[in-house]
Coordinates of C-alpha atoms and ligand atoms in Angstrom, one line a residue:
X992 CA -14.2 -14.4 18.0
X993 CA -11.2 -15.2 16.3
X994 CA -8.2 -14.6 18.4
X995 CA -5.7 -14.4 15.4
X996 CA -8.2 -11.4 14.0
X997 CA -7.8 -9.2 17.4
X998 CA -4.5 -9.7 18.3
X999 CA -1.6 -8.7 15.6
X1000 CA -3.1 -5.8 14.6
X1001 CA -3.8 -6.4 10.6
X1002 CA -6.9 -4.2 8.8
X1003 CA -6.9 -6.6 5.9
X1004 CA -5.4 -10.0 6.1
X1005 CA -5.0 -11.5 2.4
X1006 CA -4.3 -14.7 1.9
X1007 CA -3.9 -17.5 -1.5
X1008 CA -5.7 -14.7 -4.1
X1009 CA -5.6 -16.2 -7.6
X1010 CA -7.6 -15.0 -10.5
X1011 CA -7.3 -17.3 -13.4
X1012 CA -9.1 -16.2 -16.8
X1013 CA -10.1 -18.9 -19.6
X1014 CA -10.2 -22.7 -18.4
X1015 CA -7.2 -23.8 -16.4
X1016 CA -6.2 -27.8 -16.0
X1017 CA -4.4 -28.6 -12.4
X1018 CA -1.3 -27.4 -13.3
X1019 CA -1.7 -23.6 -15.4
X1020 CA -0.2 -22.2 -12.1
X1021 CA 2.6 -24.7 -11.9
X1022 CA 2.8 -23.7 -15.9
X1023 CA 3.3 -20.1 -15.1
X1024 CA 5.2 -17.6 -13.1
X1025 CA 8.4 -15.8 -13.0
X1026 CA 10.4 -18.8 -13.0
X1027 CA 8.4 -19.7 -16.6
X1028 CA 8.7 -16.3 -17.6
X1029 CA 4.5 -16.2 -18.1
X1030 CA 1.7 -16.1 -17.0
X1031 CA -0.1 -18.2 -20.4
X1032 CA -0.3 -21.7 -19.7
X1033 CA 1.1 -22.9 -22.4
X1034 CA -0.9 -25.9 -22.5
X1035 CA -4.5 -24.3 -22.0
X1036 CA -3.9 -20.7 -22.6
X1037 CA -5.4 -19.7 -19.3
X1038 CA -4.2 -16.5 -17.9
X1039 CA -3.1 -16.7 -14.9
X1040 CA -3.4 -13.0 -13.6
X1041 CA -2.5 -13.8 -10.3
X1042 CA -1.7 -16.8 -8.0
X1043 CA -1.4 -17.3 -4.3
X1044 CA -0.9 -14.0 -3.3
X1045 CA -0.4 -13.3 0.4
X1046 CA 0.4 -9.9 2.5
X1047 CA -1.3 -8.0 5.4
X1048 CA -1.9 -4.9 5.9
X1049 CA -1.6 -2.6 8.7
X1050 CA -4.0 0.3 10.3
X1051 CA -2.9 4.0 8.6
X1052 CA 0.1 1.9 6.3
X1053 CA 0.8 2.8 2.8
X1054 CA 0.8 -0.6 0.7
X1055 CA 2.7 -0.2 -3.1
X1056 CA 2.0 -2.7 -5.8
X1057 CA 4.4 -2.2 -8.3
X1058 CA 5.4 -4.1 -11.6
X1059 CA 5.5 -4.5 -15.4
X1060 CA 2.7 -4.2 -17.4
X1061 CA 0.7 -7.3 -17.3
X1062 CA 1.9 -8.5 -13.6
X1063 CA -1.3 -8.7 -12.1
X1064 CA -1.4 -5.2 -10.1
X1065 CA -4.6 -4.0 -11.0
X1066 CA -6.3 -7.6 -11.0
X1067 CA -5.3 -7.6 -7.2
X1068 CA -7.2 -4.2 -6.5
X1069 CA -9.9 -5.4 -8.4
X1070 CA -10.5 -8.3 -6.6
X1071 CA -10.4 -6.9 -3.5
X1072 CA -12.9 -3.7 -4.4
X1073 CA -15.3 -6.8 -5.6
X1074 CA -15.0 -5.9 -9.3
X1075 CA -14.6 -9.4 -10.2
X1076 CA -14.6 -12.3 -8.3
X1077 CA -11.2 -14.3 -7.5
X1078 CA -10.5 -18.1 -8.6
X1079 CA -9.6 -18.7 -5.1
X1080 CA -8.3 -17.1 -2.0
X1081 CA -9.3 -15.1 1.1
X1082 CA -9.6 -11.4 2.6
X1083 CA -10.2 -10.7 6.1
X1084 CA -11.1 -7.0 7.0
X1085 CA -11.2 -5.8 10.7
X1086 CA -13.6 -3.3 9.8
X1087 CA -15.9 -6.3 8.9
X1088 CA -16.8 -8.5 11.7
X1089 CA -13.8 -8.1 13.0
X1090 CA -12.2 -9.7 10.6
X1091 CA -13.4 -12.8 11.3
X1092 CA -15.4 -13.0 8.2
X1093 CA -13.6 -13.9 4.7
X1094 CA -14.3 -11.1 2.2
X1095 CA -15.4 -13.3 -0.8
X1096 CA -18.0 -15.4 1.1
X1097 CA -20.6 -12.8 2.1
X1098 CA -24.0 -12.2 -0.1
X1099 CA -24.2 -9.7 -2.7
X1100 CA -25.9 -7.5 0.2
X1101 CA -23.4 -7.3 2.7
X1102 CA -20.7 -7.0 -0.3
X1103 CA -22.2 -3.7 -1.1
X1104 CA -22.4 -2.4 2.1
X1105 CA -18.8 -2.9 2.5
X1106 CA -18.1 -1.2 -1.2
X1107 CA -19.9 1.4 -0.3
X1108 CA -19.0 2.3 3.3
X1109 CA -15.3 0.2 3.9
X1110 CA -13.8 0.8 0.8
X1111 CA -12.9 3.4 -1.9
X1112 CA -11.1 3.0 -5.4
X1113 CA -9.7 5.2 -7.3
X1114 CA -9.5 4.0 -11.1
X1115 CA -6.6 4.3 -13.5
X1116 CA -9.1 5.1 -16.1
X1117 CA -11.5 8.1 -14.6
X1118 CA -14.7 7.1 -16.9
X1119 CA -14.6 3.5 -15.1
X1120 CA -14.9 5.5 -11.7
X1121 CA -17.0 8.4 -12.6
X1122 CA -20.6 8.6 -14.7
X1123 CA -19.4 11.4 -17.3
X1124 CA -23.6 11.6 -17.6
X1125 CA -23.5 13.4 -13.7
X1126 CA -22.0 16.0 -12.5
X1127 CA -18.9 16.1 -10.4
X1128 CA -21.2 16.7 -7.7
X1129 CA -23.3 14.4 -9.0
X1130 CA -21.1 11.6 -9.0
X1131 CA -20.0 12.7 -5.0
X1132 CA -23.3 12.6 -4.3
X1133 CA -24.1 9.4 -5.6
X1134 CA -21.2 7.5 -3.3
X1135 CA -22.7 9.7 -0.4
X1136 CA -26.2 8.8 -1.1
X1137 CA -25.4 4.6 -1.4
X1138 CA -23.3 5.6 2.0
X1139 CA -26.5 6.4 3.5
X1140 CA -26.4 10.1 3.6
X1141 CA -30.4 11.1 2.7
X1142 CA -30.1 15.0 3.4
X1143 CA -30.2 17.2 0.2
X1144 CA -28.2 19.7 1.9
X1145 CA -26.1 18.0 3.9
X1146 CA -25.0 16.0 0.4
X1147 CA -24.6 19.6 -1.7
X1148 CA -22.6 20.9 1.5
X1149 CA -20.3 17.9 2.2
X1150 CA -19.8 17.1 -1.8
X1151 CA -18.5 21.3 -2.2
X1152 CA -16.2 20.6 1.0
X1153 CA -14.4 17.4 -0.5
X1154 CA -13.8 19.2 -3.8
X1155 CA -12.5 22.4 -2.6
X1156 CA -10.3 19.6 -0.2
X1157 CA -8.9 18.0 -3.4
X1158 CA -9.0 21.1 -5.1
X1159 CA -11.7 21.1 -7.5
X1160 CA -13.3 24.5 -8.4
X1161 CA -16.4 24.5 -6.7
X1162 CA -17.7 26.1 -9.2
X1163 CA -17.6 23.1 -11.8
X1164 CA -19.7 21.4 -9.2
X1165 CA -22.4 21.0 -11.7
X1166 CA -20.3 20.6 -14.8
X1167 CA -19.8 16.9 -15.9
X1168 CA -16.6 15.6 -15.5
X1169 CA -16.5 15.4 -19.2
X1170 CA -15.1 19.0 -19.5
X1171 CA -12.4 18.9 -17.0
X1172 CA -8.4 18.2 -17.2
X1173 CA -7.3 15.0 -16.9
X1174 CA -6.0 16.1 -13.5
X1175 CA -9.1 17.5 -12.4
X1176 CA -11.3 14.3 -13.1
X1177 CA -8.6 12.2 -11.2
X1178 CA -9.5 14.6 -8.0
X1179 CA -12.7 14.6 -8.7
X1180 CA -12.0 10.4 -8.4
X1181 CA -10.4 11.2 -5.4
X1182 CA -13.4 13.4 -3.2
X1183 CA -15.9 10.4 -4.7
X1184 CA -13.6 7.4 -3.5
X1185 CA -13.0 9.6 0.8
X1186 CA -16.5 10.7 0.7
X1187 CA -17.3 7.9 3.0
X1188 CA -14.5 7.7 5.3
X1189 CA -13.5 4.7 4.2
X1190 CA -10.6 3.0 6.3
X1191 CA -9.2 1.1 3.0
X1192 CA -8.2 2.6 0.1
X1193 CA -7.4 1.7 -3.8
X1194 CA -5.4 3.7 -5.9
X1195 CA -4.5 2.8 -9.3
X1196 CA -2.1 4.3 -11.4
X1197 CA -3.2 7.4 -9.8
X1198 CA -0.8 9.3 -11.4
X1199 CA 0.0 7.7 -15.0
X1200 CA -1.1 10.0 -18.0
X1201 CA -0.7 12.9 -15.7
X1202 CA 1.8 15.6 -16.0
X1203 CA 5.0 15.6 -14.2
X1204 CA 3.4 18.9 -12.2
X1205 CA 0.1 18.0 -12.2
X1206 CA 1.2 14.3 -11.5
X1207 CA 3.7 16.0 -8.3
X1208 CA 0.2 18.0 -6.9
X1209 CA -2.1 14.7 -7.0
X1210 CA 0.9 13.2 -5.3
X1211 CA 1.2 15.6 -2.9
X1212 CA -2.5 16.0 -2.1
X1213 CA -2.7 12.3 -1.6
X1214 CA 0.4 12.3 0.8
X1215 CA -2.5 15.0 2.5
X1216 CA -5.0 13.0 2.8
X1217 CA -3.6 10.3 4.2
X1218 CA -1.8 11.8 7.0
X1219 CA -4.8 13.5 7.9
X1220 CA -7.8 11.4 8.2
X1221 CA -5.3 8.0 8.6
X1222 CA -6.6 6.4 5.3
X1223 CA -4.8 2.7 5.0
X1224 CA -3.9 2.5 0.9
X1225 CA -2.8 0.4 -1.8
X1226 CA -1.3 1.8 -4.1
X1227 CA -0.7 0.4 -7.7
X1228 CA 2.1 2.0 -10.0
X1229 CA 4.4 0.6 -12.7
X1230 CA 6.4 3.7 -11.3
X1231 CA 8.5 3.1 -8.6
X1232 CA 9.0 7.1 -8.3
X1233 CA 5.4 7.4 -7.2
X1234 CA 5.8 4.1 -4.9
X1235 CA 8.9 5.8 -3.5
X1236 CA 6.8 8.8 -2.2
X1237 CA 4.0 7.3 -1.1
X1238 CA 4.3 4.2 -0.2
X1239 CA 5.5 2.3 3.4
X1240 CA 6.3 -1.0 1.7
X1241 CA 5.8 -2.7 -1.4
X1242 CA 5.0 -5.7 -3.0
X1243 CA 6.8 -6.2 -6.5
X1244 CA 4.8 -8.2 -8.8
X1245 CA 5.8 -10.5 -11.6
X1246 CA 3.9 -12.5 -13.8
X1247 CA 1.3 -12.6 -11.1
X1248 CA 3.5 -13.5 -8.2
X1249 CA 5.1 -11.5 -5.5
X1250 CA 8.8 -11.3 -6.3
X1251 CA 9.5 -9.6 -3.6
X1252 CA 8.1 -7.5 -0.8
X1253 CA 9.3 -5.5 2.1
X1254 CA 9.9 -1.7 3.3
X1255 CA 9.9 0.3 0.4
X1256 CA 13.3 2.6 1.4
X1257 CA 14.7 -1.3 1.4
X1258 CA 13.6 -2.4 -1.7
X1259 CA 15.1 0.7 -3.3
X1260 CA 18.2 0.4 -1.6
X1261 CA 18.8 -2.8 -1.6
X1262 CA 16.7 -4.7 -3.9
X1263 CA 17.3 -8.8 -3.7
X1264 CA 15.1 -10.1 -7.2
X1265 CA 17.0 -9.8 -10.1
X1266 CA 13.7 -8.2 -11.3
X1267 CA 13.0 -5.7 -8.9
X1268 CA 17.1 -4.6 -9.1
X1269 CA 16.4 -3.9 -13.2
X1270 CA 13.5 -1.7 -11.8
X1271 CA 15.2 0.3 -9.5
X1272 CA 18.0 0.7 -12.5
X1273 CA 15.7 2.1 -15.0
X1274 CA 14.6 4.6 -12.1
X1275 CA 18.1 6.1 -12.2
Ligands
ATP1124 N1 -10.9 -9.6 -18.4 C1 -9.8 -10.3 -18.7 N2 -9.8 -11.4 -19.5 C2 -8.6 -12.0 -19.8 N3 -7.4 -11.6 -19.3 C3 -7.4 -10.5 -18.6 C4 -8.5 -9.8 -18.2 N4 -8.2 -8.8 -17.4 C5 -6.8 -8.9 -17.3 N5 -6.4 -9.9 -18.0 C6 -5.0 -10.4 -18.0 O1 -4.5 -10.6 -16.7 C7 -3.1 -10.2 -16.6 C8 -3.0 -9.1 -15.5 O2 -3.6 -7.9 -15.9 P1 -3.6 -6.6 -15.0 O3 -4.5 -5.7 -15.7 O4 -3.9 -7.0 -13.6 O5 -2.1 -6.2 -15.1 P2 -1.4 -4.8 -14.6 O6 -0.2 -5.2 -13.8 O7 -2.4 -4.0 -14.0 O8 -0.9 -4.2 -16.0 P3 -0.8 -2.6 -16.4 O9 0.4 -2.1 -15.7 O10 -0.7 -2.6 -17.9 O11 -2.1 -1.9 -15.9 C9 -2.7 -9.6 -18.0 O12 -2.1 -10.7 -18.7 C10 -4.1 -9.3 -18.7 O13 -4.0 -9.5 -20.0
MG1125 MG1 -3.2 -2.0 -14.3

């Protein structure tokens, strides 16, 4: 057992995550940065989409990612929801071998078992977390099914519950997602991503292309959620009104670094990076 795991009370421990796209030499992340203003090495044109990122998370907490376009938010998600793997780094996960295990070492097998029973994502773009060819119900099912949930019934009943919870007309249950409000589709996102009780959750951009009062419901509903079943989250938003009311603390991202991190009601009071204090301007 590792003592470390059990004892300060983390759920997900990250630690060095870099993803690095085209081919790097030994110094692209030296090369890049806030301080260079970048994240192209200029000498090899690698991207580096993040580098040595490092924050733990806590049971039931709120995590915000926030940042400009191009920081690196949803490359962090991503990495973590196994979407892609990472150039280097480490996650630990108490719900996983209590957290003695690192994330990005286990076999395709036990990856998808913790995908599809640890973990739920909620995409900024609803066709990359829904098949538009299924139904709403369809698609819940699905995640249930991969969960381990065999019984037709208990799939039909359970999959009309978590709609009606995120406020989906049951009634569209067998309509594809296709036909529904950009709204609707991002709640239908929602039911799929809690259908297995996960204890980690990603949300990205939940919000962005929304409404201001559909985007204030989705909000709301999320704020629901979490305070009822517990959920841990990270959240990813370019919008720090969104991190403001959801979030515990944030991480602000720049050029694939983390600028600065700490309780979110700090960061908006008081934010110390001259970057995160000309985001916290623009939201005034
Ligand atoms: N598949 C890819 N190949 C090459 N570069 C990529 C790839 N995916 C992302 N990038 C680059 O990695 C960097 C980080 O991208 P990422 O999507 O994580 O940013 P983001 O903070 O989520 O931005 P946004 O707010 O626009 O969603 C960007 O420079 C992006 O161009
Ligand atoms: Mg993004």
């Amino acid at each position: 057992m590792n003592d470390m795991a059990l004892n300060s009370g983390w759920l997900l421990r990250v630690r060095g995550l870099t993803k690095i796209y085209g081919q790097p030499d030994g110094d692209s992340i030296a090369r890049t940065g806030p301080q260079a203003s970048t994240n192209i090495c200029p000498v090899t044109g690698a991207i580096v989409a993040c580098a040595g990122i490092d924050f733990d998370l806590y049971p039931g907490e709120v995590l915000g990612v926030v940042g400009e376009s191009g920081s690196g938010k949803s490359t962090l998600v991503q990495l973590l929801y196994f979407d892609q793997p990472p150039t280097a780094g480490s996650a630990f996960f108490t719900a996983l071998d209590n957290g003695t295990t690192d994330l990005f070492t286990l076999s395709n097998q036990r990856r998808r078992h913790v995908r599809n029973h640890l973990l739920g994502m909620v995409y900024q773009n609803p066709r990359d977390g829904l098949n538009f060819n299924f139904t709403a119900g369809g698609n819940i099912a699905e995640k249930l099914i991969m969960a381990g949930s065999m019984n037709v019934a208990s799939i039909r009943e359970r999959s009309s519950n978590l709609l009606r919870q995120t406020e989906v007309p049951v009634a569209r249950m067998d309509q594809t997602p296709r036909t529904f409000s950009g709204g609707m589709q991002q709640r239908v996102q929602i039911s799929k991503a809690i259908a297995n009780h996960p204890p980690l959750l990603f949300l990205d951009e939940v919000t962005s292309g929304l409404d201001v009062s559909v985007q204030a419901k989705v909000l709301d509903m999320i704020r629901q959620i979490q305070s009822e079943l517990g959920i841990s989250m990270i959240v990813v938003s370019h919008d720090l009104g969104v991190i403001r009311m959801l979030t515990d603390r944030t991480l602000v991202l720049k050029n694939g670094r983390i600028v600065e991190s700490g309780l979110t009601d700090q960061i908006l009071q008081d934010p110390q990076h001259a970057y995160t204090q000309l985001l916290v301007s623009s939201l005034l």
